[in-house]
Amino acid sequence: GLWEVAGYPGAKEPARECVADLEQLAQYEHRRQRCTSSLVSDRPPSTTIEYSCQGGGFGRSTLTMITPRSLRVETQGISDNLPFNYVLQARRVGDCPPRSSASAR
C-alpha cells in the first residue's frame, strides 16, 4: 500500500512510499540496498528485525502497531560507516497508484 513516512532525519515533509512488505519500513535507512533480515522478536503489537546489507550497512528496527494503519518504527544501525538512530511514524494512506509503462521512477 501507499504509506506516508515522517521523521526521517533531514526530511522537511513526510515521504510517500509504495510498500509491498512492511519489512521495507524496518529497513528504511537502507531501502535502496539489497539486505537480508532475521526476525528477533514478534510479540504483538511489536516486531523486531535485524538486517545486514551488501556493502556493510546494517540495522535493527522495532515496528510497533499503533492502529492497523499506523506504525512507529524505531531504527538504529550503521549506514555509510556512520551510526544512525531515529524514530519514524508511518501511516497507510491508500493503495499504490497503478504503474504505467511510460512513467519513470
PDB file of C-alpha atoms in Angstrom:
ATOM      1  CA  GLY A   1       0.000   0.000   0.000  1.00  0.00           C
ATOM      2  CA  LEU A   2       0.856   3.681  -0.056  1.00  0.00           C
ATOM      3  CA  TRP A   3       2.432   4.856   3.209  1.00  0.00           C
ATOM      4  CA  GLU A   4       3.281   8.341   4.451  1.00  0.00           C
ATOM      5  CA  VAL A   5       6.545   8.230   6.393  1.00  0.00           C
ATOM      6  CA  ALA A   6       7.549  11.080   8.728  1.00  0.00           C
ATOM      7  CA  GLY A   7      10.572  11.562  10.948  1.00  0.00           C
ATOM      8  CA  TYR A   8      13.430  10.752   8.547  1.00  0.00           C
ATOM      9  CA  PRO A   9      16.389  12.963   9.540  1.00  0.00           C
ATOM     10  CA  GLY A  10      16.698  15.977   7.265  1.00  0.00           C
ATOM     11  CA  ALA A  11      13.321  15.495   5.584  1.00  0.00           C
ATOM     12  CA  LYS A  12      11.161  18.606   5.760  1.00  0.00           C
ATOM     13  CA  GLU A  13       7.964  16.804   4.753  1.00  0.00           C
ATOM     14  CA  PRO A  14       6.685  13.243   5.062  1.00  0.00           C
ATOM     15  CA  ALA A  15       7.616  10.965   2.168  1.00  0.00           C
ATOM     16  CA  ARG A  16       5.069   8.825   0.346  1.00  0.00           C
ATOM     17  CA  GLU A  17       6.312   5.325  -0.370  1.00  0.00           C
ATOM     18  CA  CYS A  18       4.718   2.305  -2.021  1.00  0.00           C
ATOM     19  CA  VAL A  19       5.411  -0.550   0.368  1.00  0.00           C
ATOM     20  CA  ALA A  20       4.841  -4.136  -0.724  1.00  0.00           C
ATOM     21  CA  ASP A  21       6.067  -5.641   2.564  1.00  0.00           C
ATOM     22  CA  LEU A  22       6.277  -3.925   5.974  1.00  0.00           C
ATOM     23  CA  GLU A  23       9.843  -5.245   6.248  1.00  0.00           C
ATOM     24  CA  GLN A  24      10.712  -2.414   3.833  1.00  0.00           C
ATOM     25  CA  LEU A  25       9.814   0.062   6.591  1.00  0.00           C
ATOM     26  CA  ALA A  26      12.088  -1.801   9.019  1.00  0.00           C
ATOM     27  CA  GLN A  27      14.963  -1.294   6.553  1.00  0.00           C
ATOM     28  CA  TYR A  28      14.053   2.307   5.747  1.00  0.00           C
ATOM     29  CA  GLU A  29      17.597   3.642   6.160  1.00  0.00           C
ATOM     30  CA  HIS A  30      18.795   1.089   3.597  1.00  0.00           C
ATOM     31  CA  ARG A  31      15.628   0.953   1.444  1.00  0.00           C
ATOM     32  CA  ARG A  32      17.556   1.251  -1.819  1.00  0.00           C
ATOM     33  CA  GLN A  33      20.021  -1.539  -0.964  1.00  0.00           C
ATOM     34  CA  ARG A  34      19.888  -5.318  -1.008  1.00  0.00           C
ATOM     35  CA  CYS A  35      19.645  -6.584   2.551  1.00  0.00           C
ATOM     36  CA  THR A  36      18.967  -9.827   4.360  1.00  0.00           C
ATOM     37  CA  SER A  37      16.979  -9.838   7.577  1.00  0.00           C
ATOM     38  CA  SER A  38      16.114 -12.026  10.507  1.00  0.00           C
ATOM     39  CA  LEU A  39      13.252 -11.861  12.955  1.00  0.00           C
ATOM     40  CA  VAL A  40      14.453 -11.195  16.507  1.00  0.00           C
ATOM     41  CA  SER A  41      11.128 -10.895  18.313  1.00  0.00           C
ATOM     42  CA  ASP A  42       7.458 -10.979  17.354  1.00  0.00           C
ATOM     43  CA  ARG A  43       5.313 -10.079  20.342  1.00  0.00           C
ATOM     44  CA  PRO A  44       2.262  -8.118  19.218  1.00  0.00           C
ATOM     45  CA  PRO A  45       1.943  -5.227  18.925  1.00  0.00           C
ATOM     46  CA  SER A  46       5.748  -5.076  18.261  1.00  0.00           C
ATOM     47  CA  THR A  47       8.131  -6.879  15.936  1.00  0.00           C
ATOM     48  CA  THR A  48      11.926  -6.500  15.981  1.00  0.00           C
ATOM     49  CA  ILE A  49      14.043  -7.233  12.918  1.00  0.00           C
ATOM     50  CA  GLU A  50      17.821  -7.186  12.439  1.00  0.00           C
ATOM     51  CA  TYR A  51      19.243  -6.846   8.948  1.00  0.00           C
ATOM     52  CA  SER A  52      22.547  -6.530   7.112  1.00  0.00           C
ATOM     53  CA  CYS A  53      23.148  -5.147   3.642  1.00  0.00           C
ATOM     54  CA  GLN A  54      25.650  -5.621   0.876  1.00  0.00           C
ATOM     55  CA  GLY A  55      28.364  -3.029   1.327  1.00  0.00           C
ATOM     56  CA  GLY A  56      28.474  -3.278   5.112  1.00  0.00           C
ATOM     57  CA  GLY A  57      25.444  -1.364   6.393  1.00  0.00           C
ATOM     58  CA  PHE A  58      23.198  -2.944   8.999  1.00  0.00           C
ATOM     59  CA  GLY A  59      20.408  -2.125  11.378  1.00  0.00           C
ATOM     60  CA  ARG A  60      17.913  -3.195  13.985  1.00  0.00           C
ATOM     61  CA  SER A  61      14.341  -1.933  13.905  1.00  0.00           C
ATOM     62  CA  THR A  62      11.294  -2.353  16.084  1.00  0.00           C
ATOM     63  CA  LEU A  63       7.925  -1.837  14.413  1.00  0.00           C
ATOM     64  CA  THR A  64       5.043  -1.153  16.792  1.00  0.00           C
ATOM     65  CA  MET A  65       1.477  -1.150  15.530  1.00  0.00           C
ATOM     66  CA  ILE A  66      -0.393   1.873  16.879  1.00  0.00           C
ATOM     67  CA  THR A  67      -3.521   1.221  14.801  1.00  0.00           C
ATOM     68  CA  PRO A  68      -3.998  -1.109  11.799  1.00  0.00           C
ATOM     69  CA  ARG A  69      -2.986   1.832   9.552  1.00  0.00           C
ATOM     70  CA  SER A  70      -0.314   3.443  11.744  1.00  0.00           C
ATOM     71  CA  LEU A  71       3.150   2.223  12.786  1.00  0.00           C
ATOM     72  CA  ARG A  72       6.031   3.508  14.876  1.00  0.00           C
ATOM     73  CA  VAL A  73       9.450   2.415  13.580  1.00  0.00           C
ATOM     74  CA  GLU A  74      12.412   2.728  15.958  1.00  0.00           C
ATOM     75  CA  THR A  75      15.582   2.073  13.979  1.00  0.00           C
ATOM     76  CA  GLN A  76      19.310   2.191  14.583  1.00  0.00           C
ATOM     77  CA  GLY A  77      22.471   0.868  12.996  1.00  0.00           C
ATOM     78  CA  ILE A  78      25.291   1.822  10.651  1.00  0.00           C
ATOM     79  CA  SER A  79      24.873   3.465   7.241  1.00  0.00           C
ATOM     80  CA  ASP A  80      27.766   4.804   5.128  1.00  0.00           C
ATOM     81  CA  ASN A  81      30.129   3.972   8.030  1.00  0.00           C
ATOM     82  CA  LEU A  82      28.180   6.278  10.363  1.00  0.00           C
ATOM     83  CA  PRO A  83      25.702   5.449  13.135  1.00  0.00           C
ATOM     84  CA  PHE A  84      22.026   6.302  12.810  1.00  0.00           C
ATOM     85  CA  ASN A  85      19.220   6.220  15.376  1.00  0.00           C
ATOM     86  CA  TYR A  86      15.776   7.728  14.812  1.00  0.00           C
ATOM     87  CA  VAL A  87      12.034   7.105  15.043  1.00  0.00           C
ATOM     88  CA  LEU A  88       9.660   7.107  12.079  1.00  0.00           C
ATOM     89  CA  GLN A  89       5.903   7.445  12.070  1.00  0.00           C
ATOM     90  CA  ALA A  90       4.302   5.564   9.179  1.00  0.00           C
ATOM     91  CA  ARG A  91       0.667   5.872   8.185  1.00  0.00           C
ATOM     92  CA  ARG A  92      -1.062   3.916   5.431  1.00  0.00           C
ATOM     93  CA  VAL A  93      -2.867   6.439   3.258  1.00  0.00           C
ATOM     94  CA  GLY A  94      -4.198   4.239   0.470  1.00  0.00           C
ATOM     95  CA  ASP A  95      -3.279   1.951  -2.368  1.00  0.00           C
ATOM     96  CA  CYS A  96      -0.260   2.463  -4.584  1.00  0.00           C
ATOM     97  CA  PRO A  97      -1.030   4.192  -7.859  1.00  0.00           C
ATOM     98  CA  PRO A  98      -1.027   1.888 -10.863  1.00  0.00           C
ATOM     99  CA  ARG A  99       2.286   1.820 -12.683  1.00  0.00           C
ATOM    100  CA  SER A 100       2.234   2.849 -16.290  1.00  0.00           C
ATOM    101  CA  SER A 101       4.920   1.638 -18.648  1.00  0.00           C
ATOM    102  CA  ALA A 102       5.568   5.217 -19.764  1.00  0.00           C
ATOM    103  CA  SER A 103       6.282   6.639 -16.314  1.00  0.00           C
ATOM    104  CA  ALA A 104       9.817   6.714 -14.926  1.00  0.00           C
ATOM    105  CA  ARG A 105      10.602   6.186 -11.280  1.00  0.00           C
TER     106      ARG A 105
END
